[in-house]
Coordinates of C-alpha atoms in Angstrom, one line a residue:
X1041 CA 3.7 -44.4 26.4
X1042 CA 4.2 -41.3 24.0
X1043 CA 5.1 -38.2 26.3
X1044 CA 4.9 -34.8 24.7
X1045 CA 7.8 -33.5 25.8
X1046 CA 10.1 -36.5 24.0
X1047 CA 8.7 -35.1 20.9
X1048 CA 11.2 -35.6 17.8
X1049 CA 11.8 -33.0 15.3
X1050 CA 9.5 -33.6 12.2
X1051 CA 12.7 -34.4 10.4
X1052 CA 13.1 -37.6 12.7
X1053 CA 9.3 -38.4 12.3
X1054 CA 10.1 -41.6 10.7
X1055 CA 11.6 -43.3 14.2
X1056 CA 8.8 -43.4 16.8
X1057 CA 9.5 -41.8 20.2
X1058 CA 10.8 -44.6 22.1
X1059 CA 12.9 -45.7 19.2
X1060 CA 15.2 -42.4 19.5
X1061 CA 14.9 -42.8 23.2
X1062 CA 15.7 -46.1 23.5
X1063 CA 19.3 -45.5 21.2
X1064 CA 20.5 -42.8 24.1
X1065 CA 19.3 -45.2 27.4
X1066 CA 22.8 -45.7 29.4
X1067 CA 22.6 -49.6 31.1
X1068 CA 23.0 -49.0 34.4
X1069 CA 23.2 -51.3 37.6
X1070 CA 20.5 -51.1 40.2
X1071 CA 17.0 -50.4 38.4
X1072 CA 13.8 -49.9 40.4
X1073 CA 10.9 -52.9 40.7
X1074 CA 8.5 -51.2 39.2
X1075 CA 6.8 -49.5 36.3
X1076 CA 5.4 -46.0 37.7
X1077 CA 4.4 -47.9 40.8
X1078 CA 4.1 -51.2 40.2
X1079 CA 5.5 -54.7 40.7
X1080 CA 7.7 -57.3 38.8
X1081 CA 5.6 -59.7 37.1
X1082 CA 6.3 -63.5 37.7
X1083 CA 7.7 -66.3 35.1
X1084 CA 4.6 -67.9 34.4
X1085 CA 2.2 -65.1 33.8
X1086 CA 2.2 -63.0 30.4
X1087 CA 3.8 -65.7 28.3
X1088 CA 2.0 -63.7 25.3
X1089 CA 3.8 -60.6 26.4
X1090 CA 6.7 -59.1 23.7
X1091 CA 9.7 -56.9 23.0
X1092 CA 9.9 -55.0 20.2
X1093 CA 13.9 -54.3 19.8
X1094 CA 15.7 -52.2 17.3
X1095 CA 18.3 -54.0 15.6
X1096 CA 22.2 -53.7 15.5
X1097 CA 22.8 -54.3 19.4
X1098 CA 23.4 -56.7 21.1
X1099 CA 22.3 -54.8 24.3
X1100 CA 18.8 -55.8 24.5
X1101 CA 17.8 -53.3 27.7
X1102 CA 18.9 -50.2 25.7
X1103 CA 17.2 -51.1 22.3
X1104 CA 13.9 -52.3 23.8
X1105 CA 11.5 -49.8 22.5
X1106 CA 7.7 -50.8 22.6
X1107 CA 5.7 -53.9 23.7
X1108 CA 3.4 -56.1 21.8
X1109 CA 0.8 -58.7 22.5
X1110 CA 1.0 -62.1 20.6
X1111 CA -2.7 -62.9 19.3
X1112 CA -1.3 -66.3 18.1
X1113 CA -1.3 -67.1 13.9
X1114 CA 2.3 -65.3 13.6
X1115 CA 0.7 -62.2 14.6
X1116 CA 1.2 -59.3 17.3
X1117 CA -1.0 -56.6 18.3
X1118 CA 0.9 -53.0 19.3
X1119 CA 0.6 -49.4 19.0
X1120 CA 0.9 -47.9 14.9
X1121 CA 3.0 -44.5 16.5
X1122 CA 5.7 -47.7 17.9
X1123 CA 6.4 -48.9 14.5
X1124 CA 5.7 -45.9 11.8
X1125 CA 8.2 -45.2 9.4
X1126 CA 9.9 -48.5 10.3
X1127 CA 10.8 -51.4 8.2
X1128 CA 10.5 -55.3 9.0
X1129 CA 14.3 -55.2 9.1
X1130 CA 15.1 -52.4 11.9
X1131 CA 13.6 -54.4 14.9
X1132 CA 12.8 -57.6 16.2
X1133 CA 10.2 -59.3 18.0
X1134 CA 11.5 -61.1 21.8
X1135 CA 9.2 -63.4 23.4
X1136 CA 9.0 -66.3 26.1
X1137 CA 11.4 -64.6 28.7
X1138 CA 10.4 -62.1 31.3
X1139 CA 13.9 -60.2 31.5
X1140 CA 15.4 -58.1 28.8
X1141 CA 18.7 -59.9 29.6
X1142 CA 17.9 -63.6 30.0
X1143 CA 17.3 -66.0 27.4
X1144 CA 13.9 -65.7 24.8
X1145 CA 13.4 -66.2 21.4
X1146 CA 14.0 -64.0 18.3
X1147 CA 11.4 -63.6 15.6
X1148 CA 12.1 -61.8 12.6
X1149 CA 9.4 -59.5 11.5
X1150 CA 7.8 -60.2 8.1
X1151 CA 5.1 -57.0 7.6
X1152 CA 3.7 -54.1 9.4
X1153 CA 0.9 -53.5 9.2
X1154 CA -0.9 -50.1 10.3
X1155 CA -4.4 -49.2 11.1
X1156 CA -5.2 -46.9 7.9
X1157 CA -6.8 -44.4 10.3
X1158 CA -4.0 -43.5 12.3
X1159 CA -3.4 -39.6 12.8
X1160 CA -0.9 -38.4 15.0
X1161 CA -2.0 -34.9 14.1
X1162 CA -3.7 -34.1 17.3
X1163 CA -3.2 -35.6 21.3
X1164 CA -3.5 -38.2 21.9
X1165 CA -3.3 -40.0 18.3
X1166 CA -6.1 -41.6 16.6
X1167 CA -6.3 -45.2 15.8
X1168 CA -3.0 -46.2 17.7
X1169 CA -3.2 -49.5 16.4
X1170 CA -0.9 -51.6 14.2
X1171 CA -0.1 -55.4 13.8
X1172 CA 3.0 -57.6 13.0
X1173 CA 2.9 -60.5 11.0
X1174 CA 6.0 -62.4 12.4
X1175 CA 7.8 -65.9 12.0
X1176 CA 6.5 -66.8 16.1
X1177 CA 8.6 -69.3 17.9
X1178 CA 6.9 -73.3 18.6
X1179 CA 4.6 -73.4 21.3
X1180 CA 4.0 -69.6 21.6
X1181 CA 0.1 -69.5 22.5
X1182 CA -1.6 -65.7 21.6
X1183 CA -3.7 -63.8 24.2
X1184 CA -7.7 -63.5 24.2
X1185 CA -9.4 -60.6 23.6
X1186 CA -11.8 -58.3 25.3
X1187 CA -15.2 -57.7 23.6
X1188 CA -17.6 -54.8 23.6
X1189 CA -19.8 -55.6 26.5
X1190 CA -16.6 -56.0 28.6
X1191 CA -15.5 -52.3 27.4
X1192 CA -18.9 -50.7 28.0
X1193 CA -19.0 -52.0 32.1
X1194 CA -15.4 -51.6 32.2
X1195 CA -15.7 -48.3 34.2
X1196 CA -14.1 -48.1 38.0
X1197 CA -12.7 -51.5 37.3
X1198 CA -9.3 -52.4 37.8
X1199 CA -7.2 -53.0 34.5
X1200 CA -3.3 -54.5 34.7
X1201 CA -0.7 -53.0 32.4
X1202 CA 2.3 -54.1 31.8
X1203 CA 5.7 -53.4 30.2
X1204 CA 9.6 -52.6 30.3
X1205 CA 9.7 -49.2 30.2
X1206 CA 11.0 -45.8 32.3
X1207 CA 10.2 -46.4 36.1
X1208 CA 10.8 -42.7 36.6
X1209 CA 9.8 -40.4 33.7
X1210 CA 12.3 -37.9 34.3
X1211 CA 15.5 -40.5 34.5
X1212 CA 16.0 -41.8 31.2
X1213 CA 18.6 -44.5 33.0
X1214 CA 15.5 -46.3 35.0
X1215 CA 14.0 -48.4 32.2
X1216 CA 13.6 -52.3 33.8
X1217 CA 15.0 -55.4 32.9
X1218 CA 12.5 -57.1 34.4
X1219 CA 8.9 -57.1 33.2
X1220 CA 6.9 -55.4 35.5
X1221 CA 2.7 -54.8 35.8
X1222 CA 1.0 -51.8 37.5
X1223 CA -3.0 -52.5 38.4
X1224 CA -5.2 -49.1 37.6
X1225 CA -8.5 -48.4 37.4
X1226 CA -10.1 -47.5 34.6
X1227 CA -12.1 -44.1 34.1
X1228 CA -14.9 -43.2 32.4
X1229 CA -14.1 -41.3 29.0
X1230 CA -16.5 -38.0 30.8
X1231 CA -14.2 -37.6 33.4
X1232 CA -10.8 -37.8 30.9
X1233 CA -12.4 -35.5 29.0
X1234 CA -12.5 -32.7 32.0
X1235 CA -11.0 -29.2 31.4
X1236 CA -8.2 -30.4 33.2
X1237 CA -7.7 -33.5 32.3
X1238 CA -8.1 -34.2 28.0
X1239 CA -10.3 -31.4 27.3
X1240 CA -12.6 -33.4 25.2
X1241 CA -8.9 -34.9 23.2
X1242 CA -10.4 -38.3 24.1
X1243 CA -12.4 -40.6 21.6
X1244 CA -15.1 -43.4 22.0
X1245 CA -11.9 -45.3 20.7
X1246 CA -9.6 -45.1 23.6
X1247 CA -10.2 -45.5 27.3
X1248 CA -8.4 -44.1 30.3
X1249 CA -7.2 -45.5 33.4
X1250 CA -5.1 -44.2 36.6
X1251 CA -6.1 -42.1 39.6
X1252 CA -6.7 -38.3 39.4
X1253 CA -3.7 -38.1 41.7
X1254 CA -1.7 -39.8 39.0
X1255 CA 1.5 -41.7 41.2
X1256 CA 0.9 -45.2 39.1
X1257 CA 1.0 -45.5 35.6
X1258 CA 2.7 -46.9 32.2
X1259 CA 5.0 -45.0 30.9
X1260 CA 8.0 -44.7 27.9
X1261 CA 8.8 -47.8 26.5
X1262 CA 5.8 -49.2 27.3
X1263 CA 3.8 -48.1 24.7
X1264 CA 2.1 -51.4 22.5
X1265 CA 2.2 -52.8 25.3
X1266 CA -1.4 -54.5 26.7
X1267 CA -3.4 -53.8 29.2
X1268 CA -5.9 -56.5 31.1
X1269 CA -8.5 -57.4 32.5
X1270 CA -9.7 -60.8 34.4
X1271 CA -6.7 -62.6 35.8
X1272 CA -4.4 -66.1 34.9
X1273 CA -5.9 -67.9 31.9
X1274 CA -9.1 -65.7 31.7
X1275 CA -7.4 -62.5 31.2
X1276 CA -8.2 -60.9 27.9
X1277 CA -6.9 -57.6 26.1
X1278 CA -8.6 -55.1 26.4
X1279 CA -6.4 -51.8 25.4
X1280 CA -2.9 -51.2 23.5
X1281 CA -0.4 -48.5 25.8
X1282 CA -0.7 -44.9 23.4
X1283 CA 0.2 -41.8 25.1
X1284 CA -0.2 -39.9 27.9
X1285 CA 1.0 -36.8 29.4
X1286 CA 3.9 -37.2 31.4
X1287 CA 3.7 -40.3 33.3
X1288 CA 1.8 -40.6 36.7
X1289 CA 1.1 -37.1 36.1
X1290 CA -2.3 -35.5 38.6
X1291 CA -5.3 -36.0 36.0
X1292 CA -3.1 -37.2 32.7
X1293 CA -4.6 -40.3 33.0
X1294 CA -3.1 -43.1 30.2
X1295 CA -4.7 -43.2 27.2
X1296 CA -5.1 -46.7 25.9
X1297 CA -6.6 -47.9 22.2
X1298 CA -9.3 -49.9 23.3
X1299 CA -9.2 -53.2 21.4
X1300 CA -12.4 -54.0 21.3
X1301 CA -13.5 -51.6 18.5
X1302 CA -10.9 -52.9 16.2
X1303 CA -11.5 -56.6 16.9
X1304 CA -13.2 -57.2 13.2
X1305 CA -10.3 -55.3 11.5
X1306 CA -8.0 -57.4 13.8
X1307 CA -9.6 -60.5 11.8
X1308 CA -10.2 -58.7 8.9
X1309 CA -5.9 -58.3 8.5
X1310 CA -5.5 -61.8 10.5
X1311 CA -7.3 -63.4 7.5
X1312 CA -6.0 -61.7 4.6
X1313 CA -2.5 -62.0 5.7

């Protein structure tokens, strides 16, 4: 999740957030089981869940950057602010393994593709949506997705959002090995727009979820990442990770792309590419 005060200069505007993050993480021992309260997420669930990893490392904890979600047809579905500025050659894709450390497959990425739209201008950014055209691994299966009526009865429902990213915002050493999923309900867009909350920042194309006591949330590193709803083979995606202020912060809710509003441009690029 993109957290203002891990801003880059403009000069560095070509490496997302997490990217320059992820090149200063130290690997340390003992890391905490959860996101921003949450839990480790087992071997057989998320198989459509990826890394995105920078390149030139063979320490795959410290160069984790963003997530992704596989849609199947070589493609992946993540956030445009995680790959920006990037070329196919300065990452990679990891899938079918749950920790950072253990086994997966490598998929070399062939073209990124982002959402014309995008405008990280203003907080949170517009059209956080990009895909990745990769060379998938056999017998990776993609993830369903969410459609409009699920979005517009989504609200005070419970969403799950996973990832590999900071467990404490304010350690940059607690990023997780393990995969790990945090369950938060989702908020109306009125009540993330409060004076104290977005003031109005938030669009009809993003949703929010998390309590107004904050505690539970994604967080850096996790961005791209999905978040869910329904559960086992009937989950479907329903937003992309985007920003947020702070993480787990009172009333700066996460702000999530909701997938649905981009599900014809999803085939649209699918299609022609």
């Amino acid at each position: 999740m993109v957290m203002t005060f891990f801003q880059p200069l403009k000069a560095l505007a070509t490496e997302p957030k997490e990217y320059l993050a992820a090149k200063q993480r130290q690997k340390v021992g003992t890391l905490s089981q959860k996101i921003v309260g949450g839990e480790k997420v087992s071997s057989s669930e998320k198989q459509w869940q990826v890394a995105l990893v920078a390149a030139g490392s063979d320490d795959r904890l410290l160069s984790q950057f963003c997530s992704g979600s596989y849609l199947g047809s070589g493609f992946v579905l993540t956030a445009a602010h995680c790959v920006l500025g990037l070329s196919p050659d300065n990452f990679f894709v990891l899938s079918g393994t749950r920790n950072l450390s253990i086994g997966g497959d490598v998929s070399s990425v062939v073209k990124i593709v982002v959402h014309d739209a995008y405008n990280d201008s203003s907080l949170p950014p517009k059209v956080d949506i990009a895909l990745l055209k990769i060379d998938p691994p056999q017998g990776l299966t993609g993830v369903g997705l969410a459609n409009a009526s699920v979005l517009e009865s989504v609200a005070g429902k419970s969403i799950e959002v996973s990832g590999w990213g900071l467990t404490d915002p304010f350690r940059a050493q607690s990023k997780s090995e393990d995969l790990l999923k945090v369950y938060l309900p989702v908020q109306s867009n009125d009540s993330c727009n409060a004076i104290d909350a977005y003031n109005g920042a938030v669009t009809e194309t993003m949703m929010c979820a998390g309590t107004a006591a904050g505690l539970s949330d994604s967080c850096l590193g996790d961005s791209g990442g999905p978040a869910t709803i329904g559960t086992g083979s009937e989950q479907r995606l329903l937003g992309v990770v985007s920003f947020g202020e702070g993480c787990g912060a009172p009333k700066k809710y996460g702000i999530y792309t909701a997938v649905p509003y981009f599900i014809k441009w999803i085939g649209d690029k699918v299609s022609l590419n």
